[in-house]
PDB file of C-alpha atoms in Angstrom:
ATOM      1  CA  PRO A   1      43.799   4.001  62.531  1.00 62.00           C
ATOM      2  CA  LEU A   2      46.343   1.206  62.001  1.00 77.00           C
ATOM      3  CA  MET A   3      43.756  -0.985  60.273  1.00 75.00           C
ATOM      4  CA  ASN A   4      42.771   1.918  58.025  1.00 88.00           C
ATOM      5  CA  GLU A   5      46.434   2.298  57.068  1.00 93.00           C
ATOM      6  CA  ARG A   6      46.652  -1.431  56.358  1.00 92.00           C
ATOM      7  CA  ALA A   7      43.507  -1.285  54.226  1.00 94.00           C
ATOM      8  CA  GLU A   8      44.953   1.655  52.281  1.00 94.00           C
ATOM      9  CA  ALA A   9      48.254  -0.192  51.780  1.00 95.00           C
ATOM     10  CA  ALA A  10      46.383  -3.291  50.556  1.00 96.00           C
ATOM     11  CA  SER A  11      44.342  -1.086  48.218  1.00 96.00           C
ATOM     12  CA  ARG A  12      47.508   0.445  46.773  1.00 96.00           C
ATOM     13  CA  ILE A  13      48.993  -2.997  46.156  1.00 96.00           C
ATOM     14  CA  ARG A  14      45.734  -4.129  44.580  1.00 96.00           C
ATOM     15  CA  ARG A  15      45.678  -1.118  42.242  1.00 95.00           C
ATOM     16  CA  LEU A  16      49.326  -1.617  41.342  1.00 95.00           C
ATOM     17  CA  LEU A  17      48.598  -5.224  40.396  1.00 96.00           C
ATOM     18  CA  SER A  18      45.459  -4.303  38.442  1.00 92.00           C
ATOM     19  CA  CYS A  19      47.344  -2.784  35.522  1.00 86.00           C
ATOM     20  CA  ASP A  20      46.599  -4.560  32.264  1.00 79.00           C
ATOM     21  CA  ARG A  21      50.150  -4.891  30.988  1.00 88.00           C
ATOM     22  CA  ASP A  22      52.783  -6.766  32.950  1.00 91.00           C
ATOM     23  CA  PRO A  23      51.674  -6.246  36.567  1.00 95.00           C
ATOM     24  CA  PRO A  24      54.660  -6.386  38.963  1.00 97.00           C
ATOM     25  CA  ILE A  25      53.542  -9.597  40.677  1.00 97.00           C
ATOM     26  CA  ALA A  26      57.057 -10.996  41.163  1.00 96.00           C
ATOM     27  CA  ARG A  27      58.283  -7.711  42.634  1.00 96.00           C
ATOM     28  CA  VAL A  28      55.358  -7.508  45.064  1.00 97.00           C
ATOM     29  CA  ILE A  29      56.132 -11.067  46.189  1.00 98.00           C
ATOM     30  CA  GLN A  30      59.858 -10.281  46.534  1.00 97.00           C
ATOM     31  CA  LEU A  31      59.030  -7.282  48.705  1.00 96.00           C
ATOM     32  CA  GLY A  32      57.185  -9.576  51.135  1.00 97.00           C
ATOM     33  CA  ALA A  33      53.610  -8.466  50.562  1.00 97.00           C
ATOM     34  CA  ILE A  34      51.978 -11.892  50.766  1.00 98.00           C
ATOM     35  CA  PRO A  35      52.324 -12.552  54.524  1.00 97.00           C
ATOM     36  CA  PRO A  36      50.726  -9.267  55.664  1.00 96.00           C
ATOM     37  CA  LEU A  37      48.020  -9.527  52.996  1.00 98.00           C
ATOM     38  CA  ALA A  38      47.237 -13.100  54.019  1.00 98.00           C
ATOM     39  CA  GLU A  39      47.186 -12.117  57.694  1.00 97.00           C
ATOM     40  CA  SER A  40      44.745  -9.339  56.840  1.00 97.00           C
ATOM     41  CA  LEU A  41      42.219 -11.927  55.668  1.00 98.00           C
ATOM     42  CA  GLN A  42      41.792 -13.010  59.292  1.00 96.00           C
ATOM     43  CA  HIS A  43      40.441  -9.650  60.517  1.00 96.00           C
ATOM     44  CA  ASP A  44      36.725 -10.400  60.454  1.00 96.00           C
ATOM     45  CA  ASP A  45      36.010  -7.108  62.208  1.00 95.00           C
ATOM     46  CA  GLN A  46      37.704  -5.169  59.372  1.00 95.00           C
ATOM     47  CA  GLN A  47      35.826  -6.113  56.220  1.00 95.00           C
ATOM     48  CA  ALA A  48      37.302  -3.273  54.141  1.00 95.00           C
ATOM     49  CA  LEU A  49      40.766  -4.603  54.965  1.00 96.00           C
ATOM     50  CA  GLN A  50      39.694  -8.166  54.145  1.00 97.00           C
ATOM     51  CA  PHE A  51      38.220  -7.029  50.842  1.00 97.00           C
ATOM     52  CA  GLU A  52      41.310  -5.099  49.726  1.00 97.00           C
ATOM     53  CA  ALA A  53      43.692  -7.846  50.835  1.00 98.00           C
ATOM     54  CA  ALA A  54      41.614 -10.537  49.132  1.00 98.00           C
ATOM     55  CA  TRP A  55      41.504  -8.521  45.910  1.00 97.00           C
ATOM     56  CA  ALA A  56      45.283  -7.980  45.975  1.00 98.00           C
ATOM     57  CA  LEU A  57      45.859 -11.703  46.574  1.00 98.00           C
ATOM     58  CA  THR A  58      43.387 -12.527  43.807  1.00 97.00           C
ATOM     59  CA  ASN A  59      45.452 -10.373  41.453  1.00 97.00           C
ATOM     60  CA  ILE A  60      48.595 -12.238  42.513  1.00 98.00           C
ATOM     61  CA  ALA A  61      46.748 -15.507  41.870  1.00 97.00           C
ATOM     62  CA  SER A  62      46.238 -14.431  38.255  1.00 95.00           C
ATOM     63  CA  GLY A  63      50.000 -14.527  37.793  1.00 95.00           C
ATOM     64  CA  PRO A  64      52.396 -17.297  36.857  1.00 96.00           C
ATOM     65  CA  THR A  65      52.516 -20.691  38.553  1.00 96.00           C
ATOM     66  CA  ASP A  66      55.313 -19.711  40.934  1.00 96.00           C
ATOM     67  CA  ALA A  67      53.164 -16.843  42.244  1.00 97.00           C
ATOM     68  CA  VAL A  68      50.206 -19.184  42.770  1.00 97.00           C
ATOM     69  CA  GLU A  69      52.421 -21.736  44.498  1.00 97.00           C
ATOM     70  CA  THR A  70      53.707 -19.001  46.795  1.00 97.00           C
ATOM     71  CA  LEU A  71      50.132 -18.173  47.791  1.00 98.00           C
ATOM     72  CA  VAL A  72      49.431 -21.834  48.507  1.00 97.00           C
ATOM     73  CA  ARG A  73      52.595 -22.129  50.626  1.00 97.00           C
ATOM     74  CA  HIS A  74      51.460 -19.117  52.658  1.00 97.00           C
ATOM     75  CA  GLY A  75      48.141 -20.812  53.488  1.00 97.00           C
ATOM     76  CA  VAL A  76      45.893 -18.599  51.389  1.00 98.00           C
ATOM     77  CA  LEU A  77      43.645 -21.488  50.233  1.00 97.00           C
ATOM     78  CA  PRO A  78      41.968 -22.192  53.595  1.00 97.00           C
ATOM     79  CA  MET A  79      41.807 -18.459  54.290  1.00 98.00           C
ATOM     80  CA  PHE A  80      39.912 -17.846  51.044  1.00 98.00           C
ATOM     81  CA  ALA A  81      37.694 -20.874  51.737  1.00 97.00           C
ATOM     82  CA  ARG A  82      36.817 -19.436  55.162  1.00 98.00           C
ATOM     83  CA  LEU A  83      35.902 -16.092  53.592  1.00 98.00           C
ATOM     84  CA  LEU A  84      33.182 -17.822  51.567  1.00 98.00           C
ATOM     85  CA  SER A  85      31.164 -17.617  54.804  1.00 97.00           C
ATOM     86  CA  SER A  86      31.796 -13.905  55.327  1.00 98.00           C
ATOM     87  CA  PRO A  87      28.691 -11.804  55.978  1.00 97.00           C
ATOM     88  CA  ASN A  88      30.083  -9.321  53.448  1.00 97.00           C
ATOM     89  CA  LYS A  89      29.132 -10.253  49.872  1.00 98.00           C
ATOM     90  CA  ASP A  90      32.065  -8.310  48.389  1.00 97.00           C
ATOM     91  CA  VAL A  91      34.512 -10.274  50.535  1.00 98.00           C
ATOM     92  CA  GLN A  92      32.789 -13.518  49.516  1.00 98.00           C
ATOM     93  CA  GLU A  93      33.055 -12.558  45.846  1.00 98.00           C
ATOM     94  CA  GLN A  94      36.786 -11.839  46.122  1.00 97.00           C
ATOM     95  CA  ALA A  95      37.293 -15.202  47.826  1.00 98.00           C
ATOM     96  CA  VAL A  96      35.503 -16.942  44.958  1.00 98.00           C
ATOM     97  CA  TRP A  97      37.617 -15.090  42.380  1.00 97.00           C
ATOM     98  CA  GLY A  98      40.786 -15.897  44.314  1.00 97.00           C
ATOM     99  CA  LEU A  99      39.968 -19.586  44.590  1.00 98.00           C
ATOM    100  CA  GLY A 100      39.038 -19.640  40.898  1.00 97.00           C
ATOM    101  CA  ASN A 101      42.312 -18.039  39.860  1.00 97.00           C
ATOM    102  CA  ILE A 102      44.280 -20.441  42.025  1.00 97.00           C
ATOM    103  CA  ALA A 103      42.332 -23.485  40.818  1.00 97.00           C
ATOM    104  CA  GLY A 104      42.796 -22.463  37.192  1.00 96.00           C
ATOM    105  CA  ASP A 105      46.572 -22.624  37.437  1.00 94.00           C
ATOM    106  CA  SER A 106      47.046 -26.385  37.145  1.00 94.00           C
ATOM    107  CA  PRO A 107      45.262 -29.694  37.804  1.00 94.00           C
ATOM    108  CA  HIS A 108      47.481 -30.310  40.853  1.00 94.00           C
ATOM    109  CA  ILE A 109      46.621 -26.959  42.434  1.00 95.00           C
ATOM    110  CA  ARG A 110      42.963 -27.320  41.398  1.00 95.00           C
ATOM    111  CA  ASP A 111      42.848 -30.537  43.398  1.00 94.00           C
ATOM    112  CA  GLN A 112      44.256 -28.704  46.428  1.00 93.00           C
ATOM    113  CA  VAL A 113      41.476 -26.103  46.085  1.00 94.00           C
ATOM    114  CA  LEU A 114      38.856 -28.846  45.939  1.00 92.00           C
ATOM    115  CA  GLU A 115      40.284 -30.426  49.104  1.00 91.00           C
ATOM    116  CA  CYS A 116      40.145 -27.259  51.222  1.00 87.00           C
TER     117      CYS A 116
END
């Protein structure tokens, strides 16, 4: 039940950040959403939770440089890289999108993606 609640919370954050105009990325970061979302990527036995958390983090990675740098500081790069080996294709796809969004931010961050 707790994991289902976490997956639902991640889904709500993901949907909130999916709005086309001015998604509240900075506010979501300020409220402390990145650590629990990043931690959720490690639950290999909960692929729905991984998928929703990865999608929410991917949406954050589409934001400004400070948002991307926050993700990098929280260790999201190696977590996304690990998800490339997930047995779940949807989780893999979100990891690819997340890494792509992060890499597209700047040459410096792109190089960090290539190193992980």
